[in-house]
């Protein structure tokens, strides 16, 4: 199925949106996609830094045709969820939010898979390591384990003096996708954020190292995806994560020439097909 047909399918299936309140009072925008065929599995998506769940409509459409019901949400401080933009006083809140939403999704009794991209990939990995949840498998794409570049030292020094100070991520559009027309066609472009607070940066950087160190604790089916032209996060760190992962069923696929947002890049049809086939093969 082409991306355009997948997007059309997702629009035809439609979405159900709601707001979920967390234990500490944060309000998260949560979206569930309808499927045109009987549901065989659930997929919970955690998006990347600065984006929002609305950018995964075509992902939901491609998987809905396979009977995979996609649930996604805006991280706190992102999209239409509450919280100071691109900031987090405690890293653990991201794990707490994913834990709560996972419990909601698994109430259906169907096999549950997780999908995380970039920052969402790191959060997903840490959730797997810390909670060892009862999921059927996880897809982790372009995870922020380590960056593919070194931030300027002066920025790091200044950031340590002002933890709440937000600065530009410095990521250029061409480093996210080689298909700007597709990216421009995605909904709610006004919700995309291009900054990050100092304390969140340091917390996430530490989270990436923690994820790498504890990769051996992951024992469930694992699909790791990355592009070898990613100038945002390190594909070599993903390769190392794969080597360290304790899963007996683990797959690493590196896409030649692909950049950071592979599901929005020129290889997106191949990526979505690979994800769909991998999930189907693990649904009993």
PDB file of C-alpha atoms in Angstrom:
ATOM      1  CA  UNK A   1       0.000   0.000   0.000  1.00  0.00           C
ATOM      2  CA  UNK A   2       1.446   3.398  -0.940  1.00  0.00           C
ATOM      3  CA  UNK A   3       1.768   6.097   1.709  1.00  0.00           C
ATOM      4  CA  UNK A   4      -0.891   8.151  -0.042  1.00  0.00           C
ATOM      5  CA  UNK A   5      -3.323   5.224   0.039  1.00  0.00           C
ATOM      6  CA  UNK A   6      -2.395   4.556   3.670  1.00  0.00           C
ATOM      7  CA  UNK A   7      -3.144   8.164   4.571  1.00  0.00           C
ATOM      8  CA  UNK A   8      -6.457   7.952   2.738  1.00  0.00           C
ATOM      9  CA  UNK A   9      -7.240   4.726   4.575  1.00  0.00           C
ATOM     10  CA  UNK A  10      -6.492   6.331   7.913  1.00  0.00           C
ATOM     11  CA  UNK A  11      -8.757   9.250   7.107  1.00  0.00           C
ATOM     12  CA  UNK A  12     -11.505   6.866   6.009  1.00  0.00           C
ATOM     13  CA  UNK A  13     -11.144   4.800   9.178  1.00  0.00           C
ATOM     14  CA  UNK A  14     -11.069   7.922  11.295  1.00  0.00           C
ATOM     15  CA  UNK A  15      -9.787   8.527  14.764  1.00  0.00           C
ATOM     16  CA  UNK A  16     -11.217   8.726  18.222  1.00  0.00           C
ATOM     17  CA  UNK A  17      -9.562  11.326  20.428  1.00  0.00           C
ATOM     18  CA  UNK A  18      -9.787  11.919  24.144  1.00  0.00           C
ATOM     19  CA  UNK A  19      -7.918  13.631  26.944  1.00  0.00           C
ATOM     20  CA  UNK A  20      -6.495  11.450  29.694  1.00  0.00           C
ATOM     21  CA  UNK A  21      -5.482  12.871  33.057  1.00  0.00           C
ATOM     22  CA  UNK A  22      -2.342  11.501  34.660  1.00  0.00           C
ATOM     23  CA  UNK A  23      -1.835  10.907  38.370  1.00  0.00           C
ATOM     24  CA  UNK A  24      -0.018  14.208  38.753  1.00  0.00           C
ATOM     25  CA  UNK A  25      -2.716  16.151  36.906  1.00  0.00           C
ATOM     26  CA  UNK A  26      -1.167  16.445  33.441  1.00  0.00           C
ATOM     27  CA  UNK A  27      -3.593  16.219  30.518  1.00  0.00           C
ATOM     28  CA  UNK A  28      -2.530  14.025  27.605  1.00  0.00           C
ATOM     29  CA  UNK A  29      -4.095  14.032  24.165  1.00  0.00           C
ATOM     30  CA  UNK A  30      -4.678  10.403  23.170  1.00  0.00           C
ATOM     31  CA  UNK A  31      -5.745   9.195  19.730  1.00  0.00           C
ATOM     32  CA  UNK A  32      -6.988   5.805  18.585  1.00  0.00           C
ATOM     33  CA  UNK A  33      -7.414   4.787  14.939  1.00  0.00           C
ATOM     34  CA  UNK A  34     -10.328   2.714  13.681  1.00  0.00           C
ATOM     35  CA  UNK A  35      -9.571  -0.256  11.444  1.00  0.00           C
ATOM     36  CA  UNK A  36     -11.455  -1.392   8.311  1.00  0.00           C
ATOM     37  CA  UNK A  37     -10.838  -5.058   9.196  1.00  0.00           C
ATOM     38  CA  UNK A  38     -11.120  -7.059  12.452  1.00  0.00           C
ATOM     39  CA  UNK A  39      -8.533  -5.961  15.011  1.00  0.00           C
ATOM     40  CA  UNK A  40      -5.811  -8.524  15.627  1.00  0.00           C
ATOM     41  CA  UNK A  41      -3.328  -6.476  17.643  1.00  0.00           C
ATOM     42  CA  UNK A  42      -2.813  -3.125  19.334  1.00  0.00           C
ATOM     43  CA  UNK A  43       0.125  -0.768  18.733  1.00  0.00           C
ATOM     44  CA  UNK A  44       0.982   2.083  21.096  1.00  0.00           C
ATOM     45  CA  UNK A  45       3.088   4.831  19.490  1.00  0.00           C
ATOM     46  CA  UNK A  46       5.397   7.190  21.381  1.00  0.00           C
ATOM     47  CA  UNK A  47       6.584  10.018  19.150  1.00  0.00           C
ATOM     48  CA  UNK A  48       9.848  11.924  19.030  1.00  0.00           C
ATOM     49  CA  UNK A  49      11.163  15.172  20.444  1.00  0.00           C
ATOM     50  CA  UNK A  50       9.230  18.252  19.369  1.00  0.00           C
ATOM     51  CA  UNK A  51       6.529  16.479  17.362  1.00  0.00           C
ATOM     52  CA  UNK A  52       3.049  15.116  18.092  1.00  0.00           C
ATOM     53  CA  UNK A  53       0.833  12.105  17.447  1.00  0.00           C
ATOM     54  CA  UNK A  54      -0.984  13.720  14.510  1.00  0.00           C
ATOM     55  CA  UNK A  55       2.111  13.113  12.380  1.00  0.00           C
ATOM     56  CA  UNK A  56       1.483   9.348  12.506  1.00  0.00           C
ATOM     57  CA  UNK A  57      -1.852   9.245  10.655  1.00  0.00           C
ATOM     58  CA  UNK A  58      -0.329   7.514   7.632  1.00  0.00           C
ATOM     59  CA  UNK A  59       1.400   5.007   9.900  1.00  0.00           C
ATOM     60  CA  UNK A  60      -1.970   4.213  11.474  1.00  0.00           C
ATOM     61  CA  UNK A  61      -3.534   3.867   8.024  1.00  0.00           C
ATOM     62  CA  UNK A  62      -0.923   1.433   6.740  1.00  0.00           C
ATOM     63  CA  UNK A  63      -1.199  -0.772   9.816  1.00  0.00           C
ATOM     64  CA  UNK A  64      -4.994  -0.529  10.114  1.00  0.00           C
ATOM     65  CA  UNK A  65      -5.277  -2.381   6.816  1.00  0.00           C
ATOM     66  CA  UNK A  66      -3.458  -5.281   8.503  1.00  0.00           C
ATOM     67  CA  UNK A  67      -5.791  -5.327  11.501  1.00  0.00           C
ATOM     68  CA  UNK A  68      -3.386  -3.450  13.783  1.00  0.00           C
ATOM     69  CA  UNK A  69      -5.166  -0.751  15.795  1.00  0.00           C
ATOM     70  CA  UNK A  70      -2.823   2.168  16.412  1.00  0.00           C
ATOM     71  CA  UNK A  71      -2.976   4.272  19.557  1.00  0.00           C
ATOM     72  CA  UNK A  72      -0.811   7.363  19.904  1.00  0.00           C
ATOM     73  CA  UNK A  73      -0.490  10.291  22.251  1.00  0.00           C
ATOM     74  CA  UNK A  74       1.184  13.648  22.621  1.00  0.00           C
ATOM     75  CA  UNK A  75       3.999  13.542  25.137  1.00  0.00           C
ATOM     76  CA  UNK A  76       3.502  16.024  27.958  1.00  0.00           C
ATOM     77  CA  UNK A  77       4.924  19.367  26.897  1.00  0.00           C
ATOM     78  CA  UNK A  78       4.203  18.475  23.259  1.00  0.00           C
ATOM     79  CA  UNK A  79       1.348  18.916  20.802  1.00  0.00           C
ATOM     80  CA  UNK A  80      -2.000  19.328  22.514  1.00  0.00           C
ATOM     81  CA  UNK A  81      -0.945  17.784  25.822  1.00  0.00           C
ATOM     82  CA  UNK A  82      -0.397  20.037  28.826  1.00  0.00           C
ATOM     83  CA  UNK A  83       2.968  21.019  30.256  1.00  0.00           C
ATOM     84  CA  UNK A  84       5.672  23.564  29.576  1.00  0.00           C
ATOM     85  CA  UNK A  85       6.844  23.150  26.000  1.00  0.00           C
ATOM     86  CA  UNK A  86       9.881  20.929  25.502  1.00  0.00           C
ATOM     87  CA  UNK A  87      10.595  20.714  29.202  1.00  0.00           C
ATOM     88  CA  UNK A  88      10.417  18.104  31.952  1.00  0.00           C
ATOM     89  CA  UNK A  89      11.424  18.512  35.566  1.00  0.00           C
ATOM     90  CA  UNK A  90      11.530  14.703  35.990  1.00  0.00           C
ATOM     91  CA  UNK A  91      12.454  12.240  33.256  1.00  0.00           C
ATOM     92  CA  UNK A  92      10.437   9.533  35.016  1.00  0.00           C
ATOM     93  CA  UNK A  93       7.128  11.199  34.102  1.00  0.00           C
ATOM     94  CA  UNK A  94       7.544   9.951  30.537  1.00  0.00           C
ATOM     95  CA  UNK A  95       7.787   6.366  31.781  1.00  0.00           C
ATOM     96  CA  UNK A  96       4.827   6.888  34.105  1.00  0.00           C
ATOM     97  CA  UNK A  97       2.693   8.204  31.251  1.00  0.00           C
ATOM     98  CA  UNK A  98       3.616   5.311  28.961  1.00  0.00           C
ATOM     99  CA  UNK A  99       2.925   2.848  31.778  1.00  0.00           C
ATOM    100  CA  UNK A 100      -0.562   4.292  32.317  1.00  0.00           C
ATOM    101  CA  UNK A 101      -1.436   4.299  28.613  1.00  0.00           C
ATOM    102  CA  UNK A 102      -0.111   0.780  28.144  1.00  0.00           C
ATOM    103  CA  UNK A 103      -2.490  -0.411  30.868  1.00  0.00           C
ATOM    104  CA  UNK A 104      -5.397   1.243  29.036  1.00  0.00           C
ATOM    105  CA  UNK A 105      -4.482  -0.331  25.696  1.00  0.00           C
ATOM    106  CA  UNK A 106      -3.913  -3.862  27.025  1.00  0.00           C
ATOM    107  CA  UNK A 107      -7.410  -3.903  28.550  1.00  0.00           C
ATOM    108  CA  UNK A 108      -8.674  -5.162  25.155  1.00  0.00           C
ATOM    109  CA  UNK A 109      -6.983  -8.497  25.782  1.00  0.00           C
ATOM    110  CA  UNK A 110      -5.345  -8.442  22.339  1.00  0.00           C
ATOM    111  CA  UNK A 111      -1.581  -8.656  21.760  1.00  0.00           C
ATOM    112  CA  UNK A 112       0.018  -5.274  22.424  1.00  0.00           C
ATOM    113  CA  UNK A 113       3.079  -3.961  20.587  1.00  0.00           C
ATOM    114  CA  UNK A 114       4.990  -0.761  21.294  1.00  0.00           C
ATOM    115  CA  UNK A 115       6.477   1.618  18.731  1.00  0.00           C
ATOM    116  CA  UNK A 116       8.817   4.437  19.635  1.00  0.00           C
ATOM    117  CA  UNK A 117      10.640   6.895  17.417  1.00  0.00           C
ATOM    118  CA  UNK A 118      13.685   8.995  18.389  1.00  0.00           C
ATOM    119  CA  UNK A 119      13.016  10.284  21.931  1.00  0.00           C
ATOM    120  CA  UNK A 120      10.000   7.959  21.912  1.00  0.00           C
ATOM    121  CA  UNK A 121      12.345   5.109  21.043  1.00  0.00           C
ATOM    122  CA  UNK A 122      14.447   5.854  24.100  1.00  0.00           C
ATOM    123  CA  UNK A 123      11.379   6.127  26.338  1.00  0.00           C
ATOM    124  CA  UNK A 124      10.092   2.822  24.971  1.00  0.00           C
ATOM    125  CA  UNK A 125      13.439   1.142  25.590  1.00  0.00           C
ATOM    126  CA  UNK A 126      13.622   2.418  29.178  1.00  0.00           C
ATOM    127  CA  UNK A 127      10.034   1.295  29.796  1.00  0.00           C
ATOM    128  CA  UNK A 128      10.899  -2.199  28.581  1.00  0.00           C
ATOM    129  CA  UNK A 129      14.018  -2.288  30.746  1.00  0.00           C
ATOM    130  CA  UNK A 130      12.502  -0.868  33.922  1.00  0.00           C
ATOM    131  CA  UNK A 131       9.008  -2.419  33.846  1.00  0.00           C
ATOM    132  CA  UNK A 132       9.426  -5.534  31.702  1.00  0.00           C
ATOM    133  CA  UNK A 133       5.785  -5.123  30.640  1.00  0.00           C
ATOM    134  CA  UNK A 134       3.705  -7.954  29.148  1.00  0.00           C
ATOM    135  CA  UNK A 135       3.905  -6.860  25.507  1.00  0.00           C
ATOM    136  CA  UNK A 136       4.132  -8.990  22.381  1.00  0.00           C
ATOM    137  CA  UNK A 137       7.037  -6.999  20.958  1.00  0.00           C
ATOM    138  CA  UNK A 138       8.503  -3.558  20.355  1.00  0.00           C
ATOM    139  CA  UNK A 139       9.557  -1.563  17.304  1.00  0.00           C
ATOM    140  CA  UNK A 140      12.194   1.076  18.026  1.00  0.00           C
ATOM    141  CA  UNK A 141      13.098   3.454  15.205  1.00  0.00           C
ATOM    142  CA  UNK A 142      15.962   5.975  15.113  1.00  0.00           C
ATOM    143  CA  UNK A 143      16.181   5.968  18.923  1.00  0.00           C
ATOM    144  CA  UNK A 144      17.867   8.792  20.788  1.00  0.00           C
ATOM    145  CA  UNK A 145      20.498   6.645  22.486  1.00  0.00           C
ATOM    146  CA  UNK A 146      23.300   8.949  21.456  1.00  0.00           C
ATOM    147  CA  UNK A 147      23.263  11.931  19.155  1.00  0.00           C
ATOM    148  CA  UNK A 148      24.945  11.806  15.776  1.00  0.00           C
ATOM    149  CA  UNK A 149      26.630  15.141  16.537  1.00  0.00           C
ATOM    150  CA  UNK A 150      28.295  16.919  19.438  1.00  0.00           C
ATOM    151  CA  UNK A 151      26.423  20.023  20.660  1.00  0.00           C
ATOM    152  CA  UNK A 152      28.622  23.156  20.883  1.00  0.00           C
ATOM    153  CA  UNK A 153      30.461  23.282  24.197  1.00  0.00           C
ATOM    154  CA  UNK A 154      29.377  26.851  24.866  1.00  0.00           C
ATOM    155  CA  UNK A 155      25.735  25.778  24.656  1.00  0.00           C
ATOM    156  CA  UNK A 156      26.305  22.955  27.107  1.00  0.00           C
ATOM    157  CA  UNK A 157      28.134  25.246  29.524  1.00  0.00           C
ATOM    158  CA  UNK A 158      25.402  27.872  29.364  1.00  0.00           C
ATOM    159  CA  UNK A 159      22.699  25.235  29.722  1.00  0.00           C
ATOM    160  CA  UNK A 160      24.167  24.004  33.009  1.00  0.00           C
ATOM    161  CA  UNK A 161      23.744  27.501  34.438  1.00  0.00           C
ATOM    162  CA  UNK A 162      20.056  27.763  33.472  1.00  0.00           C
ATOM    163  CA  UNK A 163      18.232  24.374  33.672  1.00  0.00           C
ATOM    164  CA  UNK A 164      14.888  25.773  32.506  1.00  0.00           C
ATOM    165  CA  UNK A 165      16.336  27.690  29.585  1.00  0.00           C
ATOM    166  CA  UNK A 166      15.060  26.485  26.232  1.00  0.00           C
ATOM    167  CA  UNK A 167      17.165  26.669  23.114  1.00  0.00           C
ATOM    168  CA  UNK A 168      16.834  25.548  19.529  1.00  0.00           C
ATOM    169  CA  UNK A 169      17.569  21.912  18.796  1.00  0.00           C
ATOM    170  CA  UNK A 170      19.432  23.046  15.691  1.00  0.00           C
ATOM    171  CA  UNK A 171      17.931  20.218  13.637  1.00  0.00           C
ATOM    172  CA  UNK A 172      17.356  21.251  10.027  1.00  0.00           C
ATOM    173  CA  UNK A 173      14.295  20.018   8.061  1.00  0.00           C
ATOM    174  CA  UNK A 174      16.462  18.216   5.516  1.00  0.00           C
ATOM    175  CA  UNK A 175      17.900  16.110   8.344  1.00  0.00           C
ATOM    176  CA  UNK A 176      14.436  14.761   9.140  1.00  0.00           C
ATOM    177  CA  UNK A 177      13.177  13.782   5.696  1.00  0.00           C
ATOM    178  CA  UNK A 178      14.286  13.935   2.076  1.00  0.00           C
ATOM    179  CA  UNK A 179      10.665  14.447   1.030  1.00  0.00           C
ATOM    180  CA  UNK A 180       9.661  17.972   2.122  1.00  0.00           C
ATOM    181  CA  UNK A 181       6.365  17.791   0.203  1.00  0.00           C
ATOM    182  CA  UNK A 182       5.275  14.816   2.281  1.00  0.00           C
ATOM    183  CA  UNK A 183       6.303  16.485   5.543  1.00  0.00           C
ATOM    184  CA  UNK A 184       4.464  19.676   4.591  1.00  0.00           C
ATOM    185  CA  UNK A 185       1.329  17.612   3.938  1.00  0.00           C
ATOM    186  CA  UNK A 186       1.251  16.250   7.490  1.00  0.00           C
ATOM    187  CA  UNK A 187      -1.460  17.754   9.718  1.00  0.00           C
ATOM    188  CA  UNK A 188      -1.070  20.325  12.495  1.00  0.00           C
ATOM    189  CA  UNK A 189       2.327  21.639  11.472  1.00  0.00           C
ATOM    190  CA  UNK A 190       1.828  24.482  13.937  1.00  0.00           C
ATOM    191  CA  UNK A 191       2.191  22.020  16.820  1.00  0.00           C
ATOM    192  CA  UNK A 192       5.763  21.062  15.947  1.00  0.00           C
ATOM    193  CA  UNK A 193       8.327  22.486  18.374  1.00  0.00           C
ATOM    194  CA  UNK A 194      12.017  23.073  17.646  1.00  0.00           C
ATOM    195  CA  UNK A 195      13.399  23.741  21.120  1.00  0.00           C
ATOM    196  CA  UNK A 196      14.380  21.821  24.241  1.00  0.00           C
ATOM    197  CA  UNK A 197      15.099  22.898  27.802  1.00  0.00           C
ATOM    198  CA  UNK A 198      18.552  22.397  29.272  1.00  0.00           C
ATOM    199  CA  UNK A 199      17.351  20.076  32.035  1.00  0.00           C
ATOM    200  CA  UNK A 200      15.389  17.947  29.574  1.00  0.00           C
ATOM    201  CA  UNK A 201      18.395  17.673  27.269  1.00  0.00           C
ATOM    202  CA  UNK A 202      20.663  16.443  30.051  1.00  0.00           C
ATOM    203  CA  UNK A 203      17.989  14.077  31.376  1.00  0.00           C
ATOM    204  CA  UNK A 204      17.420  12.560  27.935  1.00  0.00           C
ATOM    205  CA  UNK A 205      21.137  12.290  27.246  1.00  0.00           C
ATOM    206  CA  UNK A 206      21.527  10.359  30.504  1.00  0.00           C
ATOM    207  CA  UNK A 207      18.474   8.278  29.607  1.00  0.00           C
ATOM    208  CA  UNK A 208      20.113   7.192  26.378  1.00  0.00           C
ATOM    209  CA  UNK A 209      23.205   5.951  28.178  1.00  0.00           C
ATOM    210  CA  UNK A 210      21.018   4.158  30.726  1.00  0.00           C
ATOM    211  CA  UNK A 211      19.085   2.475  27.907  1.00  0.00           C
ATOM    212  CA  UNK A 212      22.301   1.221  26.321  1.00  0.00           C
ATOM    213  CA  UNK A 213      23.653  -0.042  29.640  1.00  0.00           C
ATOM    214  CA  UNK A 214      20.469  -1.993  30.455  1.00  0.00           C
ATOM    215  CA  UNK A 215      19.728  -3.354  26.964  1.00  0.00           C
ATOM    216  CA  UNK A 216      20.449  -6.877  28.169  1.00  0.00           C
ATOM    217  CA  UNK A 217      17.343  -6.709  30.354  1.00  0.00           C
ATOM    218  CA  UNK A 218      15.094  -6.692  27.279  1.00  0.00           C
ATOM    219  CA  UNK A 219      13.946 -10.223  26.465  1.00  0.00           C
ATOM    220  CA  UNK A 220      10.919  -9.766  24.213  1.00  0.00           C
ATOM    221  CA  UNK A 221      10.755  -9.623  20.387  1.00  0.00           C
ATOM    222  CA  UNK A 222      12.530  -6.499  19.193  1.00  0.00           C
ATOM    223  CA  UNK A 223      12.715  -4.746  15.820  1.00  0.00           C
ATOM    224  CA  UNK A 224      15.301  -1.971  15.570  1.00  0.00           C
ATOM    225  CA  UNK A 225      15.286   0.390  12.571  1.00  0.00           C
ATOM    226  CA  UNK A 226      17.662   3.197  11.614  1.00  0.00           C
ATOM    227  CA  UNK A 227      18.950   5.053   8.570  1.00  0.00           C
ATOM    228  CA  UNK A 228      22.686   5.187   7.923  1.00  0.00           C
ATOM    229  CA  UNK A 229      22.435   8.839   6.830  1.00  0.00           C
ATOM    230  CA  UNK A 230      20.765   9.969  10.075  1.00  0.00           C
ATOM    231  CA  UNK A 231      22.452  13.194  11.220  1.00  0.00           C
ATOM    232  CA  UNK A 232      20.300  13.510  14.350  1.00  0.00           C
ATOM    233  CA  UNK A 233      20.667  10.263  16.286  1.00  0.00           C
ATOM    234  CA  UNK A 234      23.428   7.685  16.004  1.00  0.00           C
ATOM    235  CA  UNK A 235      22.690   4.549  14.009  1.00  0.00           C
ATOM    236  CA  UNK A 236      25.881   3.023  15.415  1.00  0.00           C
ATOM    237  CA  UNK A 237      24.444   3.351  18.926  1.00  0.00           C
ATOM    238  CA  UNK A 238      21.361   1.486  17.694  1.00  0.00           C
ATOM    239  CA  UNK A 239      23.622  -1.230  16.305  1.00  0.00           C
ATOM    240  CA  UNK A 240      25.309  -1.475  19.703  1.00  0.00           C
ATOM    241  CA  UNK A 241      21.919  -1.630  21.431  1.00  0.00           C
ATOM    242  CA  UNK A 242      20.911  -4.513  19.184  1.00  0.00           C
ATOM    243  CA  UNK A 243      24.112  -6.386  20.017  1.00  0.00           C
ATOM    244  CA  UNK A 244      23.528  -5.917  23.764  1.00  0.00           C
ATOM    245  CA  UNK A 245      19.790  -6.672  23.800  1.00  0.00           C
ATOM    246  CA  UNK A 246      18.910  -9.869  25.638  1.00  0.00           C
ATOM    247  CA  UNK A 247      16.112 -10.810  23.233  1.00  0.00           C
ATOM    248  CA  UNK A 248      16.311 -14.147  21.471  1.00  0.00           C
ATOM    249  CA  UNK A 249      14.083 -12.673  18.749  1.00  0.00           C
ATOM    250  CA  UNK A 250      15.761  -9.436  17.680  1.00  0.00           C
ATOM    251  CA  UNK A 251      16.139  -7.848  14.268  1.00  0.00           C
ATOM    252  CA  UNK A 252      18.201  -4.845  13.159  1.00  0.00           C
ATOM    253  CA  UNK A 253      17.574  -3.173   9.811  1.00  0.00           C
ATOM    254  CA  UNK A 254      19.676  -0.261   8.577  1.00  0.00           C
ATOM    255  CA  UNK A 255      18.215   1.627   5.596  1.00  0.00           C
ATOM    256  CA  UNK A 256      20.823   2.910   3.177  1.00  0.00           C
ATOM    257  CA  UNK A 257      20.605   6.675   2.642  1.00  0.00           C
ATOM    258  CA  UNK A 258      17.661   7.148   4.999  1.00  0.00           C
ATOM    259  CA  UNK A 259      17.579  10.086   7.395  1.00  0.00           C
ATOM    260  CA  UNK A 260      16.009  10.535  10.821  1.00  0.00           C
ATOM    261  CA  UNK A 261      12.236  10.255  10.273  1.00  0.00           C
ATOM    262  CA  UNK A 262      12.228   7.098   8.166  1.00  0.00           C
ATOM    263  CA  UNK A 263       8.422   6.840   8.320  1.00  0.00           C
ATOM    264  CA  UNK A 264       8.346  10.253   6.591  1.00  0.00           C
ATOM    265  CA  UNK A 265      11.375   9.749   4.354  1.00  0.00           C
ATOM    266  CA  UNK A 266      11.652   8.400   0.814  1.00  0.00           C
ATOM    267  CA  UNK A 267      11.864   4.866   2.244  1.00  0.00           C
ATOM    268  CA  UNK A 268       8.617   5.199   4.215  1.00  0.00           C
ATOM    269  CA  UNK A 269       6.666   2.607   2.225  1.00  0.00           C
ATOM    270  CA  UNK A 270       9.389   0.027   2.822  1.00  0.00           C
ATOM    271  CA  UNK A 271       9.591   0.959   6.514  1.00  0.00           C
ATOM    272  CA  UNK A 272       5.837   0.684   7.057  1.00  0.00           C
ATOM    273  CA  UNK A 273       5.732  -2.601   5.165  1.00  0.00           C
ATOM    274  CA  UNK A 274       8.580  -3.981   7.277  1.00  0.00           C
ATOM    275  CA  UNK A 275       6.847  -2.957  10.509  1.00  0.00           C
ATOM    276  CA  UNK A 276       3.519  -4.408   9.412  1.00  0.00           C
ATOM    277  CA  UNK A 277       4.988  -7.721   8.317  1.00  0.00           C
ATOM    278  CA  UNK A 278       7.064  -8.017  11.483  1.00  0.00           C
ATOM    279  CA  UNK A 279       4.010  -7.493  13.696  1.00  0.00           C
ATOM    280  CA  UNK A 280       1.850  -9.863  11.636  1.00  0.00           C
ATOM    281  CA  UNK A 281       4.453 -12.609  11.987  1.00  0.00           C
ATOM    282  CA  UNK A 282       4.216 -12.339  15.789  1.00  0.00           C
ATOM    283  CA  UNK A 283       0.455 -12.205  16.186  1.00  0.00           C
ATOM    284  CA  UNK A 284      -0.885 -15.591  17.223  1.00  0.00           C
TER     285      UNK A 284
END
